mmCIF file of C-alpha atoms and ligand atoms in Angstrom:
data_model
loop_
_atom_site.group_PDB
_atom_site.id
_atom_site.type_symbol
_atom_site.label_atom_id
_atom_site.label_comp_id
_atom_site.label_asym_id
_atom_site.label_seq_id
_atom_site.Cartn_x
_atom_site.Cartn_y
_atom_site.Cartn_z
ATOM 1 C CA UNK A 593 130.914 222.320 126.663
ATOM 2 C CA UNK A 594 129.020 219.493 127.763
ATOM 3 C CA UNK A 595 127.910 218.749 131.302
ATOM 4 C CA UNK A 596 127.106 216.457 132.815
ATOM 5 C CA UNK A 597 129.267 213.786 135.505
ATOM 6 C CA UNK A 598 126.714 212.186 137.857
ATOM 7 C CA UNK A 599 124.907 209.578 135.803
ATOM 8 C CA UNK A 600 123.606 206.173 135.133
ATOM 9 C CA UNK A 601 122.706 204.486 131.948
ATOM 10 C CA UNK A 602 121.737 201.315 130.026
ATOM 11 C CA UNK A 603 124.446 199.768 128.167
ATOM 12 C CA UNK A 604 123.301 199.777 124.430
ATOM 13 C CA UNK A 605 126.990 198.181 122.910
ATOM 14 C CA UNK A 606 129.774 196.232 124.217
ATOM 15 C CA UNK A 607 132.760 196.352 122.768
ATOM 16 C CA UNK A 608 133.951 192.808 121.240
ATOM 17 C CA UNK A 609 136.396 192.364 124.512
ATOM 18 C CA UNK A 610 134.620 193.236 127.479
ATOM 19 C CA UNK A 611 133.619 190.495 129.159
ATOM 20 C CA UNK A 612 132.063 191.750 132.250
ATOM 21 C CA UNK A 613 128.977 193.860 130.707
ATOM 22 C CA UNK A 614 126.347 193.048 128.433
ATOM 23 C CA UNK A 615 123.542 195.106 126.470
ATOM 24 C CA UNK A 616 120.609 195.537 128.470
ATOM 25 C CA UNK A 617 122.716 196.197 131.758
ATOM 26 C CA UNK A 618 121.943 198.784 133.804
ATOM 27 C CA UNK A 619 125.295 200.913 135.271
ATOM 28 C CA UNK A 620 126.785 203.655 137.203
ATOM 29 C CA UNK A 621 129.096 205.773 135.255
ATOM 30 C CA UNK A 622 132.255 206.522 136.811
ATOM 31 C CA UNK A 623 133.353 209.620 134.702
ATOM 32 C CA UNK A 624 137.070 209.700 134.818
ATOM 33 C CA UNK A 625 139.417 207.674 132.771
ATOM 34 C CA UNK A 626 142.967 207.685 134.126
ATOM 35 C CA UNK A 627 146.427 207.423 132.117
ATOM 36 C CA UNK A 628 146.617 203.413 133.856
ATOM 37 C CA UNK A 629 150.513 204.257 133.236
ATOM 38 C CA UNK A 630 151.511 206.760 135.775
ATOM 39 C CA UNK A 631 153.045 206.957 139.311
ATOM 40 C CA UNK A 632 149.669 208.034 140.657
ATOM 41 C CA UNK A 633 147.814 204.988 138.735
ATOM 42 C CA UNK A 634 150.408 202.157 139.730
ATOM 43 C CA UNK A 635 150.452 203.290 143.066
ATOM 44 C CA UNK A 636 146.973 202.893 143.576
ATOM 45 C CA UNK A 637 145.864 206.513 143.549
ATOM 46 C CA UNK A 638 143.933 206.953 139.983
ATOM 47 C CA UNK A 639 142.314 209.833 141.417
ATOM 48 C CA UNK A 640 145.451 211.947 141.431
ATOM 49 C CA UNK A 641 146.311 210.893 137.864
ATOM 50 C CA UNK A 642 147.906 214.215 136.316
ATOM 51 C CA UNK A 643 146.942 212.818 132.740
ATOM 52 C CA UNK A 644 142.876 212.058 133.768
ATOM 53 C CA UNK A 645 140.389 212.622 131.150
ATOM 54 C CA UNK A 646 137.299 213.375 133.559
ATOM 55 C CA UNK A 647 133.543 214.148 132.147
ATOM 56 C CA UNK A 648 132.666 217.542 131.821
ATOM 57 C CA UNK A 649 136.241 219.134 133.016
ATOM 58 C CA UNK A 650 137.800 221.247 130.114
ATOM 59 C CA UNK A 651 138.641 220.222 127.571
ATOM 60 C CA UNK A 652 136.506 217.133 127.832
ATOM 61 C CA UNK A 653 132.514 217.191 127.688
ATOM 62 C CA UNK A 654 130.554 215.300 130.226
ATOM 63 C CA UNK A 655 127.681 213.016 130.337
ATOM 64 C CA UNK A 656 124.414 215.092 129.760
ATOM 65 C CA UNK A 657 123.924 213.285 126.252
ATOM 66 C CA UNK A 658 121.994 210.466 125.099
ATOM 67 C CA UNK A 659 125.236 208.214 124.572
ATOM 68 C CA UNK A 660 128.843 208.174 126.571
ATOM 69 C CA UNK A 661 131.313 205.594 125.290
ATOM 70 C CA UNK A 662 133.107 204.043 128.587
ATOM 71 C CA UNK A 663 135.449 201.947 129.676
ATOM 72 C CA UNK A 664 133.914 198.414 130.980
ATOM 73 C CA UNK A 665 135.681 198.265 134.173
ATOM 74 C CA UNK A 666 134.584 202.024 134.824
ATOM 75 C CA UNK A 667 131.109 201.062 134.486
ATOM 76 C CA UNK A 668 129.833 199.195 137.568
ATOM 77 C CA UNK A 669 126.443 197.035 136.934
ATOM 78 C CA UNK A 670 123.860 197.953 139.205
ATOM 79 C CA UNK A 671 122.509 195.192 141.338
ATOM 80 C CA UNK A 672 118.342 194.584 141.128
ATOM 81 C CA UNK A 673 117.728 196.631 144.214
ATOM 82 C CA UNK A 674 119.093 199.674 143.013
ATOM 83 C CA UNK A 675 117.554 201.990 140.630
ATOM 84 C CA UNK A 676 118.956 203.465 137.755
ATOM 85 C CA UNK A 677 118.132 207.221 139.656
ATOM 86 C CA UNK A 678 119.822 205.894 142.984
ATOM 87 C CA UNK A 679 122.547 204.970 140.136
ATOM 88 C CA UNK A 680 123.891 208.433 138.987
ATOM 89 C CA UNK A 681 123.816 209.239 142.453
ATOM 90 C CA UNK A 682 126.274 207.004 143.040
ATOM 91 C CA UNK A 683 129.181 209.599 142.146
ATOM 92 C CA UNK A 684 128.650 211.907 145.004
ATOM 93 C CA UNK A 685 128.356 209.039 147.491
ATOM 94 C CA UNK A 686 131.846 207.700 146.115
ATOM 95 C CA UNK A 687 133.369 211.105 146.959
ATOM 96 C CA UNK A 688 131.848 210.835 150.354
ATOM 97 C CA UNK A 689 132.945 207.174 150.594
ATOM 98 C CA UNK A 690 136.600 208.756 149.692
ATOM 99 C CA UNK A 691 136.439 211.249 152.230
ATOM 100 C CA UNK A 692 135.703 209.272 155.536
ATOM 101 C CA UNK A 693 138.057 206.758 153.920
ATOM 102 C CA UNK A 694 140.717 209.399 153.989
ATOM 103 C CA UNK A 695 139.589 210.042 157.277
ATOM 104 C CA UNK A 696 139.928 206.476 158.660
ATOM 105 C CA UNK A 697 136.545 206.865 160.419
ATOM 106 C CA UNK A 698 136.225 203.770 162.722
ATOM 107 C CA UNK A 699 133.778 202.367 164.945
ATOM 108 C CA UNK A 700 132.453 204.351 167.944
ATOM 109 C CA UNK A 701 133.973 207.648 166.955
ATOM 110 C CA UNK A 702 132.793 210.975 166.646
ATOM 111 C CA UNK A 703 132.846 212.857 163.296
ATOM 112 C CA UNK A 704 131.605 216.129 162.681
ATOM 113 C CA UNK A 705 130.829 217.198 159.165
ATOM 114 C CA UNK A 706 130.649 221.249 158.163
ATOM 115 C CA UNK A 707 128.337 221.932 155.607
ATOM 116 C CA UNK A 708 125.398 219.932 154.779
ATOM 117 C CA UNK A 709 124.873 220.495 151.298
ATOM 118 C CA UNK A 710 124.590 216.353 149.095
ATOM 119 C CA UNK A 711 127.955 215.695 149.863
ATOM 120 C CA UNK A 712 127.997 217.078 153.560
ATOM 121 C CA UNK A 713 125.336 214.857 154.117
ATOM 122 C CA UNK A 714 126.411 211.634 152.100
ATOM 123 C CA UNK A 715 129.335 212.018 154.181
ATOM 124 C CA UNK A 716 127.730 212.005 157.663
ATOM 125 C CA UNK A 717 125.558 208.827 156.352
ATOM 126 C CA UNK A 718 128.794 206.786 155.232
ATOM 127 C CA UNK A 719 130.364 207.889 158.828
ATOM 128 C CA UNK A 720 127.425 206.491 160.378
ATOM 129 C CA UNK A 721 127.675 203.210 158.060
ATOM 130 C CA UNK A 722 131.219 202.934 159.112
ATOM 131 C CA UNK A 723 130.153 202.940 162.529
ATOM 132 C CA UNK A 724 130.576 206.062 163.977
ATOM 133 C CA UNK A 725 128.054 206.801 167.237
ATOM 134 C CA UNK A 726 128.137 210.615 166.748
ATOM 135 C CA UNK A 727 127.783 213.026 163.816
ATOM 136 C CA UNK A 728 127.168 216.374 163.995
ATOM 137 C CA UNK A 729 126.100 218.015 160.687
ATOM 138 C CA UNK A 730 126.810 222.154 160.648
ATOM 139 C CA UNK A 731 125.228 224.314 158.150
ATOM 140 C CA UNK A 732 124.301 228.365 158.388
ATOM 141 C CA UNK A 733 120.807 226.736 156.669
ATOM 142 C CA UNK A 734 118.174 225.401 159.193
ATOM 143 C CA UNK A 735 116.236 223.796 156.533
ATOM 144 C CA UNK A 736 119.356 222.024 155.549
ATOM 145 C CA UNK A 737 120.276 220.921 159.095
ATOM 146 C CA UNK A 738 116.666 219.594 159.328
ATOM 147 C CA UNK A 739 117.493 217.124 157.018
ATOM 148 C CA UNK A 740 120.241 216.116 158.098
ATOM 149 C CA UNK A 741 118.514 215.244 161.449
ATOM 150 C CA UNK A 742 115.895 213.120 159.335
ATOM 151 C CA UNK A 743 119.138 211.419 156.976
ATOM 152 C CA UNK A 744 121.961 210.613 159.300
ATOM 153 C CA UNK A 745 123.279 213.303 161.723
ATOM 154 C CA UNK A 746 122.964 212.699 165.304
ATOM 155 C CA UNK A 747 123.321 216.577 166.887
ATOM 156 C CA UNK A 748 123.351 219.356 164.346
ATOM 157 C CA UNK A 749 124.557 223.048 165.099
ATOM 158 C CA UNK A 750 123.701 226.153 163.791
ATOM 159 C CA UNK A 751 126.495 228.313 162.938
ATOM 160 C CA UNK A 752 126.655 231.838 164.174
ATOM 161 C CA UNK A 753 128.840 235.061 162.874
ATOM 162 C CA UNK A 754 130.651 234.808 165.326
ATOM 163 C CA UNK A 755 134.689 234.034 165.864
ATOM 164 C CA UNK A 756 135.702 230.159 164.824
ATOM 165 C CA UNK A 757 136.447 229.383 168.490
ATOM 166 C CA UNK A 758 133.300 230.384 169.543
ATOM 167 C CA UNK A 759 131.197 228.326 166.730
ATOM 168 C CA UNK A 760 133.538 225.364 167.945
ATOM 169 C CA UNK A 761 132.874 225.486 171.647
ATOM 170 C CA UNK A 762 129.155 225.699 171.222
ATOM 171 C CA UNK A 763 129.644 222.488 168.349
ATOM 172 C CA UNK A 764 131.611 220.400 171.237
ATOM 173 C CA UNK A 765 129.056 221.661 173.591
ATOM 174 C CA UNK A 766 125.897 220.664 171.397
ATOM 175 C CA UNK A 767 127.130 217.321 171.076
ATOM 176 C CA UNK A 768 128.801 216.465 174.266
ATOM 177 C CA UNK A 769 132.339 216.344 173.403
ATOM 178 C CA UNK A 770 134.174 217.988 175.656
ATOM 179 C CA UNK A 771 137.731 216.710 174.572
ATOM 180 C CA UNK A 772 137.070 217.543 171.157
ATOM 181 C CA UNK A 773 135.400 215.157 168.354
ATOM 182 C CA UNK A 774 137.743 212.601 166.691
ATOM 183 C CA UNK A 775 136.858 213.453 163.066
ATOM 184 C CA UNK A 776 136.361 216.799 161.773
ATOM 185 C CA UNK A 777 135.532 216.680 157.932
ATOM 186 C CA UNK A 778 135.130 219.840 155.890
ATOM 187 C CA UNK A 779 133.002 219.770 153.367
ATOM 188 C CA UNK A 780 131.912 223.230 152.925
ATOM 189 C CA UNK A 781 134.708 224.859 151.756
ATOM 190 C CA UNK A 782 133.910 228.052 153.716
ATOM 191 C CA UNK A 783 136.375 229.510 155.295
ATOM 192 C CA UNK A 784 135.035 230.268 158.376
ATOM 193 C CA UNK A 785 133.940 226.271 158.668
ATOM 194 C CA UNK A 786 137.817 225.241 158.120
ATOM 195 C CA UNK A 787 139.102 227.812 160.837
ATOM 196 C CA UNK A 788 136.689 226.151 163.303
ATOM 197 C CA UNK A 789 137.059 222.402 162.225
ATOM 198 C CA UNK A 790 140.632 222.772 163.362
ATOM 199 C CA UNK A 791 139.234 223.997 166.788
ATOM 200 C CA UNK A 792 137.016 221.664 167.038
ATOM 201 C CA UNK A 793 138.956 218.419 166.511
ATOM 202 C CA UNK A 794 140.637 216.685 169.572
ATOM 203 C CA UNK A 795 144.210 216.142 170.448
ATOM 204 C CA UNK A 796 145.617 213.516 168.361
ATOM 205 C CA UNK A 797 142.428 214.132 166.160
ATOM 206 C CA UNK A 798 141.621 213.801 162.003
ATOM 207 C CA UNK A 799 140.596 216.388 160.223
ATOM 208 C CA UNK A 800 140.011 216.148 155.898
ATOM 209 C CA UNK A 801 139.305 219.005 153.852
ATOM 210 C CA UNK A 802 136.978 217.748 151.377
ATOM 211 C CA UNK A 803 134.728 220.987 150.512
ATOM 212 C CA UNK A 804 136.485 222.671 147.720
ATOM 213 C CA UNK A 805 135.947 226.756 147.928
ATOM 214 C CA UNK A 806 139.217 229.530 147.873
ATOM 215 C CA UNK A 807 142.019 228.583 146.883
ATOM 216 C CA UNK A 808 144.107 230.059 149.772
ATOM 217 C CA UNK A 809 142.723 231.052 153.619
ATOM 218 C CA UNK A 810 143.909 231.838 156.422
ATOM 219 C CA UNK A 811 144.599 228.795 158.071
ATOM 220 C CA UNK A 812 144.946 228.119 162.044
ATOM 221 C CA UNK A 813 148.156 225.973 161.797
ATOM 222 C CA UNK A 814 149.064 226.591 165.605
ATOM 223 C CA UNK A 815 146.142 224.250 166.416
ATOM 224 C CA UNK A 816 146.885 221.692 163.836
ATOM 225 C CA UNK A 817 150.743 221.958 165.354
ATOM 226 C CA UNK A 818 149.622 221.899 169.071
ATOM 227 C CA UNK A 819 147.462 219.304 168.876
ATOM 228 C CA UNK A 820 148.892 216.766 166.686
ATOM 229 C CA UNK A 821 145.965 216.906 164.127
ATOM 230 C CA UNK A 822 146.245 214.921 161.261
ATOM 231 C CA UNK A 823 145.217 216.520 158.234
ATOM 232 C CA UNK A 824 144.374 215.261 154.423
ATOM 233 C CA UNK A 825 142.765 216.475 151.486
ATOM 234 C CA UNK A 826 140.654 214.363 149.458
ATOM 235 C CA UNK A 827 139.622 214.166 146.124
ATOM 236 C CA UNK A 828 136.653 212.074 143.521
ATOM 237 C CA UNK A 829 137.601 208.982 144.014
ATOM 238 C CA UNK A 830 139.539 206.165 143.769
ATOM 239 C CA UNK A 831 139.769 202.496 143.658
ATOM 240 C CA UNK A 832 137.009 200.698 145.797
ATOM 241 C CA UNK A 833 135.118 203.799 146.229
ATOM 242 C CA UNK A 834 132.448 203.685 143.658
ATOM 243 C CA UNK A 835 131.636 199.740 144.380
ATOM 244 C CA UNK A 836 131.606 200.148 147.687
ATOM 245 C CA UNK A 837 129.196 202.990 147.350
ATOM 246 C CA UNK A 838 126.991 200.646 145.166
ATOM 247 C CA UNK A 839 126.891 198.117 148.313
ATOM 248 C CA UNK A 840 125.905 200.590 150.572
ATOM 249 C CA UNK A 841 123.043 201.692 148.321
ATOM 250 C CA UNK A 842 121.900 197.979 147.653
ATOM 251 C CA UNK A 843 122.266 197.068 151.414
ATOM 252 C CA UNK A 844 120.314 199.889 152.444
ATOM 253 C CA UNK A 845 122.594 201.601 154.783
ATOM 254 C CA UNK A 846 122.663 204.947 152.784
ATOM 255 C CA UNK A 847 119.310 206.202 151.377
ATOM 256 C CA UNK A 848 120.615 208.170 148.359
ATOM 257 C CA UNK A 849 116.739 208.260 147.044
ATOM 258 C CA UNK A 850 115.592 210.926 149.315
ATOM 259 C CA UNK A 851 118.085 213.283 148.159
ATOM 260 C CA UNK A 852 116.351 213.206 144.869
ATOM 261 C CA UNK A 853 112.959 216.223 144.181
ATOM 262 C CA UNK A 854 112.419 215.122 141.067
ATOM 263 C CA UNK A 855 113.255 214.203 137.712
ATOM 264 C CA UNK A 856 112.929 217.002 134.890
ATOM 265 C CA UNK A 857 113.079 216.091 130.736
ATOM 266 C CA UNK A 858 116.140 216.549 128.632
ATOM 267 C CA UNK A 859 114.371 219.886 127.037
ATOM 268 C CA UNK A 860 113.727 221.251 130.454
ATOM 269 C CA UNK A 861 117.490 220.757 131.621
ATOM 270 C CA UNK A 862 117.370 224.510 132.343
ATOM 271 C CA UNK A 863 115.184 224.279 134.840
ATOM 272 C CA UNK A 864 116.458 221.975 137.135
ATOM 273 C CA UNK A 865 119.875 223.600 136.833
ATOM 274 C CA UNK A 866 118.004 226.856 137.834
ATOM 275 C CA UNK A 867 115.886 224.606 140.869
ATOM 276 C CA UNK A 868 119.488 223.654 142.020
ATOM 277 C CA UNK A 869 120.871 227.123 142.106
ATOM 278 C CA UNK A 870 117.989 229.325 143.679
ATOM 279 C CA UNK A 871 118.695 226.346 146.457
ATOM 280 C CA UNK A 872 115.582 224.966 146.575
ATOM 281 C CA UNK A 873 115.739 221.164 146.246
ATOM 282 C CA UNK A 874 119.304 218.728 146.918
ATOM 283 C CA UNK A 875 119.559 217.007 143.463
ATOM 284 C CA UNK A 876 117.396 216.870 140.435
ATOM 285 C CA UNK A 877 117.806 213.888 137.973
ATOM 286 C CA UNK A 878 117.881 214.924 134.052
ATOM 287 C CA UNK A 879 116.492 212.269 131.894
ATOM 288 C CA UNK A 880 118.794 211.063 129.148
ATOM 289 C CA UNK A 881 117.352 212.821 125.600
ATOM 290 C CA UNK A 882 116.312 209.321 124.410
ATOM 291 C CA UNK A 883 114.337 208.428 126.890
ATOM 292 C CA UNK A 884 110.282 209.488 128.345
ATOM 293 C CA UNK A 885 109.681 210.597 131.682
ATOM 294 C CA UNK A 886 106.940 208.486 132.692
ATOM 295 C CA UNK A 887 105.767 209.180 135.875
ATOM 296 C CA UNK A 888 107.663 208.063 138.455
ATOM 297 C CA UNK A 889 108.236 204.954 136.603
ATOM 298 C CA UNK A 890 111.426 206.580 135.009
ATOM 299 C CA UNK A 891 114.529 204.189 134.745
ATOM 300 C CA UNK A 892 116.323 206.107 132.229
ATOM 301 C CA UNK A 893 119.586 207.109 131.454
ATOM 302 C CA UNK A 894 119.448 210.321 134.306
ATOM 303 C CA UNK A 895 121.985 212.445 135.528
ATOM 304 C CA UNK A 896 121.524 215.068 138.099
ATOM 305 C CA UNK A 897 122.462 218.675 137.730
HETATM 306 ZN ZN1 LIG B 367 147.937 207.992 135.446
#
């Protein structure tokens, strides 16, 4: 199968309808094509669309190739200030942009994020865009939580092996919020992060699972009951979400670039695939097979691994 779903490219053909592209534009490639028909689609939730065709999910092959065929209005047109590598990182900044949408994350609050890994951090940079005064990124990787320090966190924490509770008192104590924080987004997966985002949430709190790892936990539902917590999942993306993450690209307020160590060729796909998993960068680009890495003059079709 074919990989491939964060990506930008050129458009090279339009069909004879669309109206709102033309050759020569440069776009962000949302990679999932919903039914348009459904429940889920009418009601304004594409995302959940049980008939979605989405890059690179079985059976369908992704964008790793030197051409993708795409809907028009699925292909947003970058504006000037944005590059075509900030482009293909547009896709993990609209699940973030999802996420703290879910989460309602308004002006003043506090949000704390677990795990900083791209989307961890993409989140805790859109919080901070939608106005939030505190977020505290938590990772069991100090080099991680350094740079989420340098990207958008205001307190980070350290977490320990030790009980949920405990990782959650020294979290509220870290940041100085005593009555709990009024976001708590999950976006490790872990299931030692969910058990304390539940403990660390206030009364009346928000807390969104966004970090997909096992399917079931155990789950510490006598806190969500107690307290009142309102919980939601979140998932990609949906409508709004990848133009809005465009805007806060072009605008400045999220700095997708420094997420980005480099940009490998098409042959050498391998490698940064290898880069990714040994942990040592955020997000390599790929350059699209028809195009030359130049430098760092690349605007090519690119898509991270
Ligand atoms: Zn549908």
């Amino acid at each position: 199968m074919v990989l491939g779903h964060e990506s930008a490219g050129t458009v090279v053909e339009a069909g004879a309808a669309v109206a709102t592209l033309k050759v020569g534009d440069r776009v962000a490639l949302e990679p999932g094509y919903p039914c348009r028909r459904c429940r889920a689609c009418l009601g304004g939730h594409y995302n959940l669309c049980p008939d979605m065709v989405f890059a690179a999910t079985p059976p369908y092959d992704g964008t790793l190739a030197g051409f993708w065929a795409a809907p028009a209005d699925f292909c947003y047109r970058l504006p000037d200030a944005v590059s075509l590598q900030e482009g293909a990182l547009i896709e993990p900044l609209a699940v973030a942009v999802h996420i703290a949408r879910q989460a309602q994350v308004s002006p003043g609050q506090s949000v704390v994020v677990m795990g900083a890994g791209p989307v961890g951090l993409l989140v805790g940079a859109v919080a901070r865009a939608f106005g939030a005064t505190t977020v505290v990124a938590v990772d069991i990787v100090p080099s991680k939580l350094e740079f989420a320090t340098s990207f958008a966190a205001t307190h980070t924490y350290l977490s320990q092996r030790v009980a949920p509770e405990e990782n959650a008192r020294n979290i509220l104590a870290e940041a100085g919020l005593p009555a709990g924080a009024d976001v708590v987004i999950d976006a490790s997966g872990a299931e030692p992060s969910i058990q304390a985002s539940l403990h660390v949430v206030r009364v009346g709190g928000t807390y969104v699972q966004g970090g997909m790892g096992k399917p079931d936990i155990t789950f510490p539902i006598m806190a969500l009951c107690l307290k009142e917590v309102t919980a939601r999942g979140s998932f990609r993306y949906g409508s709004g979400d990848y133009k809005l993450a465009i805007d806060l690209v072009a605008a400045g307020r999220v700095d997708v670039k420094r997420l980005i160590d480099g940009v490998v060729a098409f042959k050498d796909a391998e490698e940064a695939f290898r880069k990714v998993h040994e942990g040592k960068v955020i997000k390599i680009l790929i350059a699209g097979p028809n195009e030359k890495i130049d430098g760092d003059k690349l605007d090519a079709a690119a898509a991270p691994a």
